[in-house]
Coordinates of N, CA and C in Angstrom, one line a residue:
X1199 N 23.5 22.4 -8.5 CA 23.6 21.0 -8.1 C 22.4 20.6 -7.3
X1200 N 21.6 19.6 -7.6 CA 20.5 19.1 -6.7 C 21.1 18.9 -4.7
X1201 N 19.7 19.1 -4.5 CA 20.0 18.9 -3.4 C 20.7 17.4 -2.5
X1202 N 21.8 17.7 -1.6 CA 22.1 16.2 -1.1 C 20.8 15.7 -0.3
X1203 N 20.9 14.1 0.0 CA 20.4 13.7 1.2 C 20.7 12.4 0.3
X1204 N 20.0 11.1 1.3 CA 20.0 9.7 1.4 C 18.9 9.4 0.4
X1205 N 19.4 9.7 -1.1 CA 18.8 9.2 -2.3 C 19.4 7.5 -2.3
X1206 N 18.7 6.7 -3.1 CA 19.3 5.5 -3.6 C 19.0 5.0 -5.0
X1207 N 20.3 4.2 -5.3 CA 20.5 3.8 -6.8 C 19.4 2.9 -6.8
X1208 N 18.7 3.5 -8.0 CA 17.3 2.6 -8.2 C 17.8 0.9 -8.7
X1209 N 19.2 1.1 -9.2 CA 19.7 -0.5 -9.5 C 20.2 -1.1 -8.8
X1210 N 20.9 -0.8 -7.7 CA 21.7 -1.5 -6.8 C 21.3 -1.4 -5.3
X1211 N 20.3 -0.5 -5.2 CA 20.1 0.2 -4.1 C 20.8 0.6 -2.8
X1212 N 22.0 1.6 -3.6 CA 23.2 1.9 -3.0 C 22.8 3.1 -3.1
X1213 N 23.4 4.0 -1.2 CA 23.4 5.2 -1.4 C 24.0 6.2 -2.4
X1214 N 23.3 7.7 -2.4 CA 23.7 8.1 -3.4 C 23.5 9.6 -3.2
X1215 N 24.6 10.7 -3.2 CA 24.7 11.8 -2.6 C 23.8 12.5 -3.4
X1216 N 23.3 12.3 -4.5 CA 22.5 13.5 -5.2 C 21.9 12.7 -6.6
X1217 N 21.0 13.1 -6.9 CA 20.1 12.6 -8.8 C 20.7 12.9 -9.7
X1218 N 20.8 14.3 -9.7 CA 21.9 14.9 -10.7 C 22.7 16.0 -10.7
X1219 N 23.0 16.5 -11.4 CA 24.3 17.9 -11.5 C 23.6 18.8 -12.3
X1220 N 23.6 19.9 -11.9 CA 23.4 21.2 -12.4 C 23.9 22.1 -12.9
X1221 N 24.9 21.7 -14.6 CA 25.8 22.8 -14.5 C 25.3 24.2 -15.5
X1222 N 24.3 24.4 -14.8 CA 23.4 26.0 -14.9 C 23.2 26.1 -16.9
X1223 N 22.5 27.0 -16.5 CA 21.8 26.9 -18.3 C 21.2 26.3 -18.8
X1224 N 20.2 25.3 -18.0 CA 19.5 24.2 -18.4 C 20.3 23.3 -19.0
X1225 N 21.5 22.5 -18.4 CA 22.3 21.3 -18.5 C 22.3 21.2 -16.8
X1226 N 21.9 19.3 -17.5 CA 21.6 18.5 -16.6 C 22.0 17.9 -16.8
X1227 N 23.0 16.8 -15.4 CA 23.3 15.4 -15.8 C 23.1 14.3 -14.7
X1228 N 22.4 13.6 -15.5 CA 22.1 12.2 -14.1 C 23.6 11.7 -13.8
X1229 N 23.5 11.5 -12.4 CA 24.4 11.4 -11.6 C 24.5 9.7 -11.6
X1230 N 25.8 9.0 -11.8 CA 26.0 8.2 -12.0 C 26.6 7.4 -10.8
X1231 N 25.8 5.7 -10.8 CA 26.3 5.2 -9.2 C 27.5 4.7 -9.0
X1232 N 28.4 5.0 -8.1 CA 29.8 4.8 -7.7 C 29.8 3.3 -7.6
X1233 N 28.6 2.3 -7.5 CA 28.8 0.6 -7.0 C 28.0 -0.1 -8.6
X1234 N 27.4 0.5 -8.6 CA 26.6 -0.6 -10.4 C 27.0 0.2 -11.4
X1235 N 27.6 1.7 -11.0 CA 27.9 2.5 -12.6 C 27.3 2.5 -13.6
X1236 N 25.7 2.3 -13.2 CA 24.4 2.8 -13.9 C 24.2 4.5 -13.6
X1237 N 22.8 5.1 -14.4 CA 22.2 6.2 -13.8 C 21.7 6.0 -12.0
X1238 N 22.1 7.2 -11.2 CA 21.4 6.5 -9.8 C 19.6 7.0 -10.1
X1239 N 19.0 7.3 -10.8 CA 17.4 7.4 -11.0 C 17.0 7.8 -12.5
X1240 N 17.0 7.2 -13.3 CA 17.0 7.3 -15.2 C 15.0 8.2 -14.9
X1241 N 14.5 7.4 -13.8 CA 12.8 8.0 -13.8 C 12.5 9.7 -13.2
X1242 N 13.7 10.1 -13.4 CA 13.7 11.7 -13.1 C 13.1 12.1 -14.6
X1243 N 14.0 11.8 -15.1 CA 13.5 11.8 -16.6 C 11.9 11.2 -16.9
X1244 N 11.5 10.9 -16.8 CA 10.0 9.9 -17.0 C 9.1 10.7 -16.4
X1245 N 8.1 10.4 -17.7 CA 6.6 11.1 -17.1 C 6.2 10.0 -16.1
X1246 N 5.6 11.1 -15.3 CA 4.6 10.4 -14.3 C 4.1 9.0 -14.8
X1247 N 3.2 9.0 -15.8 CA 2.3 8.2 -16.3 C 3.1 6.9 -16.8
X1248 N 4.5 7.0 -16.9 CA 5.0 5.6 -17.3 C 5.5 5.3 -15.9
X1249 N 6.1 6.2 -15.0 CA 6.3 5.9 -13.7 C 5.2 4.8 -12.7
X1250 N 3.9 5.3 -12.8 CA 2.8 4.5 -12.6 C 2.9 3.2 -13.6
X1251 N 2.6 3.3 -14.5 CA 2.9 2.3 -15.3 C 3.7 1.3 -14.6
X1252 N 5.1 1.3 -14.5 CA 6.2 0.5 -14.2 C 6.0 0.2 -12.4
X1253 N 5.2 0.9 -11.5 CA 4.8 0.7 -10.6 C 3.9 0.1 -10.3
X1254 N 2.8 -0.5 -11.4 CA 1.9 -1.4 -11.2 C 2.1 -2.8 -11.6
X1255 N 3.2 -2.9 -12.4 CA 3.9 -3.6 -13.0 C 5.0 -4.1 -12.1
X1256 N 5.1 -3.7 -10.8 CA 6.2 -4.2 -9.6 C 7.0 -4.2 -9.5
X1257 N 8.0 -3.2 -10.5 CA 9.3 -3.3 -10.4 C 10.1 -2.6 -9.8
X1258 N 10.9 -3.1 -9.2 CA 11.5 -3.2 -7.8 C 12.3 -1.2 -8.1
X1259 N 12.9 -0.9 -9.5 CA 13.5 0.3 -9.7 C 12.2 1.6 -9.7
X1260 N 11.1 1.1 -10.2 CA 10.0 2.2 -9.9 C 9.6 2.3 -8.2
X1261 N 9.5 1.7 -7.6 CA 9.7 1.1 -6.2 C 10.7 1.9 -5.5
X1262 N 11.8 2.0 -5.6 CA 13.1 2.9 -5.1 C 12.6 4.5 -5.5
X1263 N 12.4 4.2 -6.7 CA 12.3 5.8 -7.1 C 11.3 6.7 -6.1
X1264 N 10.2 6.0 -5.8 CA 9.2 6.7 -5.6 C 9.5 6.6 -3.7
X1265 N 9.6 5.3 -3.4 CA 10.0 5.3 -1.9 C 11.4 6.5 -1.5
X1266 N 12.7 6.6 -2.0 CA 13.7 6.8 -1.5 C 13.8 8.4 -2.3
X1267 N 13.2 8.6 -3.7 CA 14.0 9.4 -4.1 C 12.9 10.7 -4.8
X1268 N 12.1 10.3 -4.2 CA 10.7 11.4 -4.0 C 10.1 11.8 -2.9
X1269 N 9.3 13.1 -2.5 CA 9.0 13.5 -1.5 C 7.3 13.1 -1.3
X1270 N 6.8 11.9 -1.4 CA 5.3 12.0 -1.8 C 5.2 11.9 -0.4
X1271 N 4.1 12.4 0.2 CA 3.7 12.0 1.6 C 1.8 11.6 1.7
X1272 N 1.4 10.9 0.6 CA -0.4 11.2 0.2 C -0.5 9.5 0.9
X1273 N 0.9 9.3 1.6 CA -0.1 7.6 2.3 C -0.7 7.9 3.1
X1274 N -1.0 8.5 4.0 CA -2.2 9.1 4.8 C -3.3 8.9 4.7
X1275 N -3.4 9.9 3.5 CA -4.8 10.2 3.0 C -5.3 9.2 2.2
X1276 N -4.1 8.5 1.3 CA -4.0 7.6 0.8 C -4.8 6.1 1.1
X1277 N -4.2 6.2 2.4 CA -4.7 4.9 3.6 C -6.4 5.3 3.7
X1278 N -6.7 6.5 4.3 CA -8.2 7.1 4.9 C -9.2 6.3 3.8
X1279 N -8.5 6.9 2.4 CA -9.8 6.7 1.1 C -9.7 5.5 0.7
X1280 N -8.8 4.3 0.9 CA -8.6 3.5 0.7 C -10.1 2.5 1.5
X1281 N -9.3 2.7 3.0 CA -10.2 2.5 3.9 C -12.2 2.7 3.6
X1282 N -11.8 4.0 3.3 CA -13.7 4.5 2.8 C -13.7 3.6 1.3
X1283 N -13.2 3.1 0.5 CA -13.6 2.3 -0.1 C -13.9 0.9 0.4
X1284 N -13.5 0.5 0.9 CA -13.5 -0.8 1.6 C -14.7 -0.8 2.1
X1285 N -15.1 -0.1 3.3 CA -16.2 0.0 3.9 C -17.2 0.4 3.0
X1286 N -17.5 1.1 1.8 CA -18.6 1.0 1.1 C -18.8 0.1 0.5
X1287 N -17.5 -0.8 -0.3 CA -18.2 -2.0 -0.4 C -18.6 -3.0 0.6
X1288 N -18.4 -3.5 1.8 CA -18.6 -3.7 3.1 C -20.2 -3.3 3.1
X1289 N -20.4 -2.6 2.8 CA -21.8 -1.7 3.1 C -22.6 -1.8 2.5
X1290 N -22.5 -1.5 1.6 CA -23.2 -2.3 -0.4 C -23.4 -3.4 -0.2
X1291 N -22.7 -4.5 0.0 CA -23.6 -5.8 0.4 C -24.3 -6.3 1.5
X1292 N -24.1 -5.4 2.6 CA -24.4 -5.9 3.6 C -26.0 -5.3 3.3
X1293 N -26.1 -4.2 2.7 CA -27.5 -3.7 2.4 C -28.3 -4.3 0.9
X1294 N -27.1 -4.8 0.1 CA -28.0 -6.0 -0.3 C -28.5 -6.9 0.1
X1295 N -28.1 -7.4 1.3 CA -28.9 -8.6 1.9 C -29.8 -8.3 2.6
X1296 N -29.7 -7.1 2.9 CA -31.0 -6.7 4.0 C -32.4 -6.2 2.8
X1297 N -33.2 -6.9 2.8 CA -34.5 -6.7 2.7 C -35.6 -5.5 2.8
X1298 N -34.7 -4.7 4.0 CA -36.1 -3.7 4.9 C -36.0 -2.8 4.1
X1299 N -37.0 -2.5 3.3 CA -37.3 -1.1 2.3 C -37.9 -0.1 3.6
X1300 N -38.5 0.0 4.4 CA -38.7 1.3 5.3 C -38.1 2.5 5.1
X1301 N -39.4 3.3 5.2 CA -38.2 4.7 4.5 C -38.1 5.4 5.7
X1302 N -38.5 4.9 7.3 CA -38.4 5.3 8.3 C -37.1 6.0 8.3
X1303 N -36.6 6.7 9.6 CA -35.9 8.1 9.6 C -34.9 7.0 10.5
X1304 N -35.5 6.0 11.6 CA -34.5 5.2 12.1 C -34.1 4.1 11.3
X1305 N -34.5 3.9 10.2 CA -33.8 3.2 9.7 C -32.8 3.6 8.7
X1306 N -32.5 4.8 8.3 CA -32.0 5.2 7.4 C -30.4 5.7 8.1
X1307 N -30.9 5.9 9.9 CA -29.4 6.3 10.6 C -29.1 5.0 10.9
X1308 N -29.6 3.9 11.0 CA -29.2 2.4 10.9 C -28.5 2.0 9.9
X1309 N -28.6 2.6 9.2 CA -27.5 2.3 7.6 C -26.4 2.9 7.8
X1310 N -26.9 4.3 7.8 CA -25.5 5.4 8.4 C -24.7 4.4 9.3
X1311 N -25.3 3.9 10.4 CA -23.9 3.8 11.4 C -23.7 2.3 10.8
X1312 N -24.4 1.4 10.2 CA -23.3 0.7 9.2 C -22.4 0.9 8.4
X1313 N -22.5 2.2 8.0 CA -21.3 2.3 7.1 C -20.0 2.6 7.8
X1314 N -20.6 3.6 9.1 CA -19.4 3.6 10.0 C -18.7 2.4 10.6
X1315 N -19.6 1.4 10.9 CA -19.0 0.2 11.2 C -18.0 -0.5 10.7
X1316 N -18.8 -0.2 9.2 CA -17.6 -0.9 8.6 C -16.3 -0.7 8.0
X1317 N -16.5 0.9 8.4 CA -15.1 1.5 8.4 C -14.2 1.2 9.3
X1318 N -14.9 1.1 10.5 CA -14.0 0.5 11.9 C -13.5 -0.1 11.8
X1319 N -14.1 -1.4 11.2 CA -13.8 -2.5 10.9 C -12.7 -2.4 9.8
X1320 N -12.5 -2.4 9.1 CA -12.0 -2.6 8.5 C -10.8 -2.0 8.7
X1321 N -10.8 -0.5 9.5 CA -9.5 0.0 10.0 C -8.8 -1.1 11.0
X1322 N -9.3 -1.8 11.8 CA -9.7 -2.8 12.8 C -8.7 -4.2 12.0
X1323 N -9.1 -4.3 10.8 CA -8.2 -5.5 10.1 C -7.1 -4.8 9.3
X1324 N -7.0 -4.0 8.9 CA -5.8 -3.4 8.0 C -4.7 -3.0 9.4
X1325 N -5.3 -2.8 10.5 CA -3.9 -2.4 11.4 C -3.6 -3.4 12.0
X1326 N -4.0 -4.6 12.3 CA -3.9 -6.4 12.9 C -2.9 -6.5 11.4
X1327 N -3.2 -6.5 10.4 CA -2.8 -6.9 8.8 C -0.6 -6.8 8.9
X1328 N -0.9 -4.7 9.5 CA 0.6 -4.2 9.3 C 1.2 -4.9 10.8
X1329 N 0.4 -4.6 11.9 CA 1.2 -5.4 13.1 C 1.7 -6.9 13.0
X1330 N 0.8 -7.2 12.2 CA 1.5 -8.7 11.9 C 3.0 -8.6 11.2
X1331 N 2.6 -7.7 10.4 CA 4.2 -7.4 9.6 C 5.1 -7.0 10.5
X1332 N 4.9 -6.0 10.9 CA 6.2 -5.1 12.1 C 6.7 -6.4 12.7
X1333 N 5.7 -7.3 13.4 CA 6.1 -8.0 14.5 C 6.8 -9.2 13.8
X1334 N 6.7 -10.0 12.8 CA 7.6 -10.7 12.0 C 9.0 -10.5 11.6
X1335 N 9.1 -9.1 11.5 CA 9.8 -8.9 10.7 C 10.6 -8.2 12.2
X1336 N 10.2 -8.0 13.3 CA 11.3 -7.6 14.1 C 11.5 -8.5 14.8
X1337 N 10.7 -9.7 14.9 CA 11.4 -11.2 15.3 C 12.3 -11.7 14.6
X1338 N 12.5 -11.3 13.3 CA 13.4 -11.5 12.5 C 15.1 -10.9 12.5
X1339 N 14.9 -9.7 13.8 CA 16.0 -8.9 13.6 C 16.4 -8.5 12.7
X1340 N 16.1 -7.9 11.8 CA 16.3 -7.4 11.0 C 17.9 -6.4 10.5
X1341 N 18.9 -6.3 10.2 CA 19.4 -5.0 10.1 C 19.2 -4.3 9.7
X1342 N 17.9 -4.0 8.7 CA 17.8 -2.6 8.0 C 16.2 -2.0 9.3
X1343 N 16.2 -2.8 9.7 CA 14.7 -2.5 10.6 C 14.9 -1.9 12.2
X1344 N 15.7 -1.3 12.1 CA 16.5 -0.9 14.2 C 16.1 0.7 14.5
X1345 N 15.8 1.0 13.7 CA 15.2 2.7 14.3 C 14.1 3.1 14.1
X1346 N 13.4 4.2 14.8 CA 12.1 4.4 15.0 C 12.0 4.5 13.1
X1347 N 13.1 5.4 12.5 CA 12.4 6.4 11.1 C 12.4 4.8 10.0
X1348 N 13.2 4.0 10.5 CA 12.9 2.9 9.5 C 11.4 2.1 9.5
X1349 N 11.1 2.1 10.7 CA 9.4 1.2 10.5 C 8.5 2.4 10.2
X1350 N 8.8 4.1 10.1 CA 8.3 4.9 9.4 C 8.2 4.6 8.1
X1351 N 9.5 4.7 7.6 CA 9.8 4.0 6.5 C 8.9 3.4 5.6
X1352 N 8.6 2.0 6.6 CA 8.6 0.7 5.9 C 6.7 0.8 6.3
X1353 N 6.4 1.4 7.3 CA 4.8 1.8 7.1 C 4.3 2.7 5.8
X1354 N 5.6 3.3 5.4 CA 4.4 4.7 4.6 C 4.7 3.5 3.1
X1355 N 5.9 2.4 3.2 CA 5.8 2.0 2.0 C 4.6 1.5 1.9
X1356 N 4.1 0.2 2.8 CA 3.0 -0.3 2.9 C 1.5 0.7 2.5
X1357 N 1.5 1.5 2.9 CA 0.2 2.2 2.7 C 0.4 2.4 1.2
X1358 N 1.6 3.0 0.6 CA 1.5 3.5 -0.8 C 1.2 2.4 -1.5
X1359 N 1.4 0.9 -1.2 CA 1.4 -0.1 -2.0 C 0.3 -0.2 -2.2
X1360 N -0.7 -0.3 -0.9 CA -2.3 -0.4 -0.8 C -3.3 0.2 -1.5
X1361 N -2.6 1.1 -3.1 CA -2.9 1.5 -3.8 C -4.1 1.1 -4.9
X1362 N -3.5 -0.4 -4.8 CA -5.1 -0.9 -5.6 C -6.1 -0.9 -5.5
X1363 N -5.9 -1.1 -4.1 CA -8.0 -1.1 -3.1 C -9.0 0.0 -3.8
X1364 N -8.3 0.8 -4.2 CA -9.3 1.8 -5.1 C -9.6 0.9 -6.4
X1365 N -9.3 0.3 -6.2 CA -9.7 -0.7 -7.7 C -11.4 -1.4 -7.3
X1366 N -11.2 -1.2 -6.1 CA -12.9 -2.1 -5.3 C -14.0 -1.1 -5.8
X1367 N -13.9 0.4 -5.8 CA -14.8 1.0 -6.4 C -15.3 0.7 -7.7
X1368 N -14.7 0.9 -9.0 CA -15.0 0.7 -10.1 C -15.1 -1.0 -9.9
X1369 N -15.1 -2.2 -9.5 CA -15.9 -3.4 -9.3 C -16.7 -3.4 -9.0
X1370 N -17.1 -2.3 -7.8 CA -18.7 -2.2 -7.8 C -19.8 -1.6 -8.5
X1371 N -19.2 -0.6 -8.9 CA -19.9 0.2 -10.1 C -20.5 -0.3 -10.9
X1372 N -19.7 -1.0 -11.7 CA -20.0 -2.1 -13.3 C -19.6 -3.4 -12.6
X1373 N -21.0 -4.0 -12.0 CA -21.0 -5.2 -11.1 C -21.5 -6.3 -11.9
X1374 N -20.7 -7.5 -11.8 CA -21.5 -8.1 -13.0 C -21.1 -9.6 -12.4
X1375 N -21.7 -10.7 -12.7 CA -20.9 -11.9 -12.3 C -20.0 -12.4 -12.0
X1376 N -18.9 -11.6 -12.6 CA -17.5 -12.0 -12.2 C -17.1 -11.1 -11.0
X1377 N -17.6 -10.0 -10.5 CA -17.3 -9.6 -9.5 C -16.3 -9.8 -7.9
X1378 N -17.0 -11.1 -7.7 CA -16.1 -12.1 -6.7 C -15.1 -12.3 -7.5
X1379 N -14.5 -12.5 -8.7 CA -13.4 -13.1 -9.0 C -12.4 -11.8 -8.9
X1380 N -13.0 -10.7 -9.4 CA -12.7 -9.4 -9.8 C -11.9 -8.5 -8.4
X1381 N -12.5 -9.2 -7.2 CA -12.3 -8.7 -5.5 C -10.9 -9.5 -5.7
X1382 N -11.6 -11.2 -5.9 CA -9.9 -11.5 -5.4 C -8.7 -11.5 -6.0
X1383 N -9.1 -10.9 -7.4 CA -7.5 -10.9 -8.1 C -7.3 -9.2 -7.6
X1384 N -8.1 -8.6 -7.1 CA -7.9 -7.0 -6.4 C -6.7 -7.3 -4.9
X1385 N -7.5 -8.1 -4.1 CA -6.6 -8.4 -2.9 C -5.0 -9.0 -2.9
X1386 N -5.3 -10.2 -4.0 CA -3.8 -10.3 -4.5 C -3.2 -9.7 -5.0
X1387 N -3.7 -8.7 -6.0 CA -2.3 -8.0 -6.2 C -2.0 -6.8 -5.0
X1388 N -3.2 -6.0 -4.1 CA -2.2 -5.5 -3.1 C -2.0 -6.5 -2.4
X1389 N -1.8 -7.6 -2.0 CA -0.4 -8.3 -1.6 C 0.7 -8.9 -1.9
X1390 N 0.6 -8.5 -3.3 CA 2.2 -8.4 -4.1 C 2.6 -7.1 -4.0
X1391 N 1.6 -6.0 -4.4 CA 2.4 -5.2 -3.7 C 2.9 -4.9 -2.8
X1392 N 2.4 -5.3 -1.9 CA 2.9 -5.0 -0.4 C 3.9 -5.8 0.1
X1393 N 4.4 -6.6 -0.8 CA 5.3 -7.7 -0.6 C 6.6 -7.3 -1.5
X1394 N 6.5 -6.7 -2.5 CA 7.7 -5.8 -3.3 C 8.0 -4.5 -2.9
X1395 N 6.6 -4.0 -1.9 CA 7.2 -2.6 -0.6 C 8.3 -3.4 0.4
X1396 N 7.7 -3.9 0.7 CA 9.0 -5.0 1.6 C 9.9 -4.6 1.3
X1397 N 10.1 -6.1 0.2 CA 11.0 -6.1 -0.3 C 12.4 -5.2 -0.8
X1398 N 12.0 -4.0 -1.3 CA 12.4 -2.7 -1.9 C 12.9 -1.9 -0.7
X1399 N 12.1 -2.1 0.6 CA 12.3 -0.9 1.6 C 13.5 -1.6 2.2
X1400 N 13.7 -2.7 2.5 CA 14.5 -3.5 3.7 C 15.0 -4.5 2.7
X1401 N 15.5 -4.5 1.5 CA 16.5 -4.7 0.6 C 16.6 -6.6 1.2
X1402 N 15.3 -7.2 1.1 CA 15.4 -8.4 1.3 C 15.4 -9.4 0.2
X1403 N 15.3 -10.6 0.2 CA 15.2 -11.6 -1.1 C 13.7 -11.4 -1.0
X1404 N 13.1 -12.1 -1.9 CA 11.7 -12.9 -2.5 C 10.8 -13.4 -1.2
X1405 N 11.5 -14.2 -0.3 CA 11.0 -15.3 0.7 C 10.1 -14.6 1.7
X1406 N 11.3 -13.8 2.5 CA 11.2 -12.8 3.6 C 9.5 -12.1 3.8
X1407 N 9.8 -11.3 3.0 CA 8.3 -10.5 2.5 C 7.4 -11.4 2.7
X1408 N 7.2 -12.4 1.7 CA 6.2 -13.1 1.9 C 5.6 -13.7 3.2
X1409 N 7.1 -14.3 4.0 CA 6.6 -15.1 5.5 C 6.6 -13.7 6.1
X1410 N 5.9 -12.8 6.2 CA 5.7 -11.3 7.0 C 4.7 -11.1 6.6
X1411 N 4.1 -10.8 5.2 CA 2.3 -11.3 4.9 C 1.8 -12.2 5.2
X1412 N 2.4 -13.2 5.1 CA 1.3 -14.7 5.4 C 1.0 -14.2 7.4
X1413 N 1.7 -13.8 7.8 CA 1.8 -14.0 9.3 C 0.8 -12.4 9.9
X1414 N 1.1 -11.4 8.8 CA -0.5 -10.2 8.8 C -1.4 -11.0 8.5
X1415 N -1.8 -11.8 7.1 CA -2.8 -12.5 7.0 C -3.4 -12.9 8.2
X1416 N -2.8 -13.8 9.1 CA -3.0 -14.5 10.2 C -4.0 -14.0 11.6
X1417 N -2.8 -12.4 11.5 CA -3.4 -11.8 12.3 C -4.7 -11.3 11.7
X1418 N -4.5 -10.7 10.9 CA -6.1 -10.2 10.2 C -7.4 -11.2 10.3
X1419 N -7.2 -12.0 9.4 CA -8.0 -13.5 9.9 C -8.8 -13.7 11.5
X1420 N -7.7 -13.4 11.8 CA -7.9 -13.3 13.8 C -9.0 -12.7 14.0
X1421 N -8.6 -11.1 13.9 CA -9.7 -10.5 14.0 C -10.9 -10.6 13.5
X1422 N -10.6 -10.6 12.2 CA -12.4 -11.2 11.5 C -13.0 -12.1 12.2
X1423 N -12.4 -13.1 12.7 CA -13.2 -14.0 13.6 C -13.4 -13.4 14.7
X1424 N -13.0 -12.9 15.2 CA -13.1 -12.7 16.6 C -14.8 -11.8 16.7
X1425 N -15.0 -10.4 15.1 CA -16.1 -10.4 15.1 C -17.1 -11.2 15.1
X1426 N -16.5 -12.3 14.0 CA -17.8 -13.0 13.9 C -18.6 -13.7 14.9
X1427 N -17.6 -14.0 15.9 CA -18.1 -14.5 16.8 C -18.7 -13.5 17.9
X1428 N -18.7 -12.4 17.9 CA -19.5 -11.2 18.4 C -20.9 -11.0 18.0
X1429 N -20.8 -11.8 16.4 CA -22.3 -11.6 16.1 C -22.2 -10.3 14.6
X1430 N -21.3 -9.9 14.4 CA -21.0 -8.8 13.6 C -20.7 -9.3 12.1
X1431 N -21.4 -8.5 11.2 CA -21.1 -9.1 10.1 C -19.8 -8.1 9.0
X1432 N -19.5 -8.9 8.4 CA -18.0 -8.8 8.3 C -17.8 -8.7 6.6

């Protein structure tokens, strides 16, 4: 028999004591949900590769699957490389604009610590980005949002969603005119995703999510100015 714990029906998202049944000899059977009387997870069965698929594609049951009824724990690291993309493109232009060919030794750790910078930075707006969230969303009172392991939860969903930002590499790479357009259809869709992590984690309607981004936006925004006005380029 698979192991118990707090799986959920990728259809209804109703608890669910176990994926499937093991009745030895290589027979398996997906365990079926006591409230929609669907499979509680049909993507046990599924290759990885359509799993992603259906995850880029936003749907709310690839979403369950991977939040509730898998062990992934790579938002972390996830978050870090995400971050170092960001800041290279950050960096990349900012050294396009700069002029100074010097092949001086101080100029070259002047670059170096812009690239740190704009890691900072950017760590700097992505954590204003989620505080805006937490804090919306616990003004909201939430019922599914009342214990420490749920805004655990509902952070690691966020990071995993932030999965596109690696999309900003290959934009830079093969850089071509459309580039700027290429950034902002990248940013919106991680804020659909991050808006169907919501949604998915804390089992809300459409609306919700969104007034909880617009209000990270806000905060984020914040910050960026607050550089700008420091003099910092952004």
């Amino acid at each position: 028999m698979a192991a118990r714990g707090a799986y959920r029906c990728i259809e209804c998202n109703g608890v669910a004591a176990e994926l499937y049944r093991d009745y030895r000899r290589g027979v398996l059977r997906i365990s079926i949900c006591k409230s929609c009387q669907k499979p509680v997870d049909k993507y046990i069965e599924y290759d990885p590769v359509i799993i992603l698929i259906n995850a880029i594609l936003c749907k709310a049951q690839a979403y369950r699957h991977i939040l509730f009824n898998t062990k992934i724990n790579i938002h972390g690291k996830l978050c870090i490389f995400c971050l170092l993309c960001e800041a290279y493109l950050r960096w990349l232009q900012l050294q396009d604009s700069s002029q100074n060919i010097d092949p001086d030794d101080l100029i070259r750790y002047a670059k170096e610590w812009d690239f740190y910078r704009m890691f900072g930075i950017a760590s700097l707006e992505q954590t204003s980005f989620l505080v805006g969230i937490f804090i919306t969303l616990w003004w909201m009172r939430l019922e599914m949002l009342k214990t420490k392991s749920d805004f655990i939860l509902l952070l690691k969903a966020l990071l995993l969603s932030s999965y596109g930002k690696l999309l900003l590499i290959p934009a830079v790479i093969w850089e071509h005119d459309y580039t700027p357009l290429c950034l902002a259809f990248i940013k919106v869709f991680v804020l659909i995703s991050n808006s169907q992590a919501i949604r998915v984690t804390l089992n809300l309607n459409r609306m919700l999510p969104w007034l909880a981004i617009f209000f990270g936006l806000i905060f984020e925004n914040g910050v960026v100015c607050l550089f700008k006005k420091m003099g910092w380029d952004v």
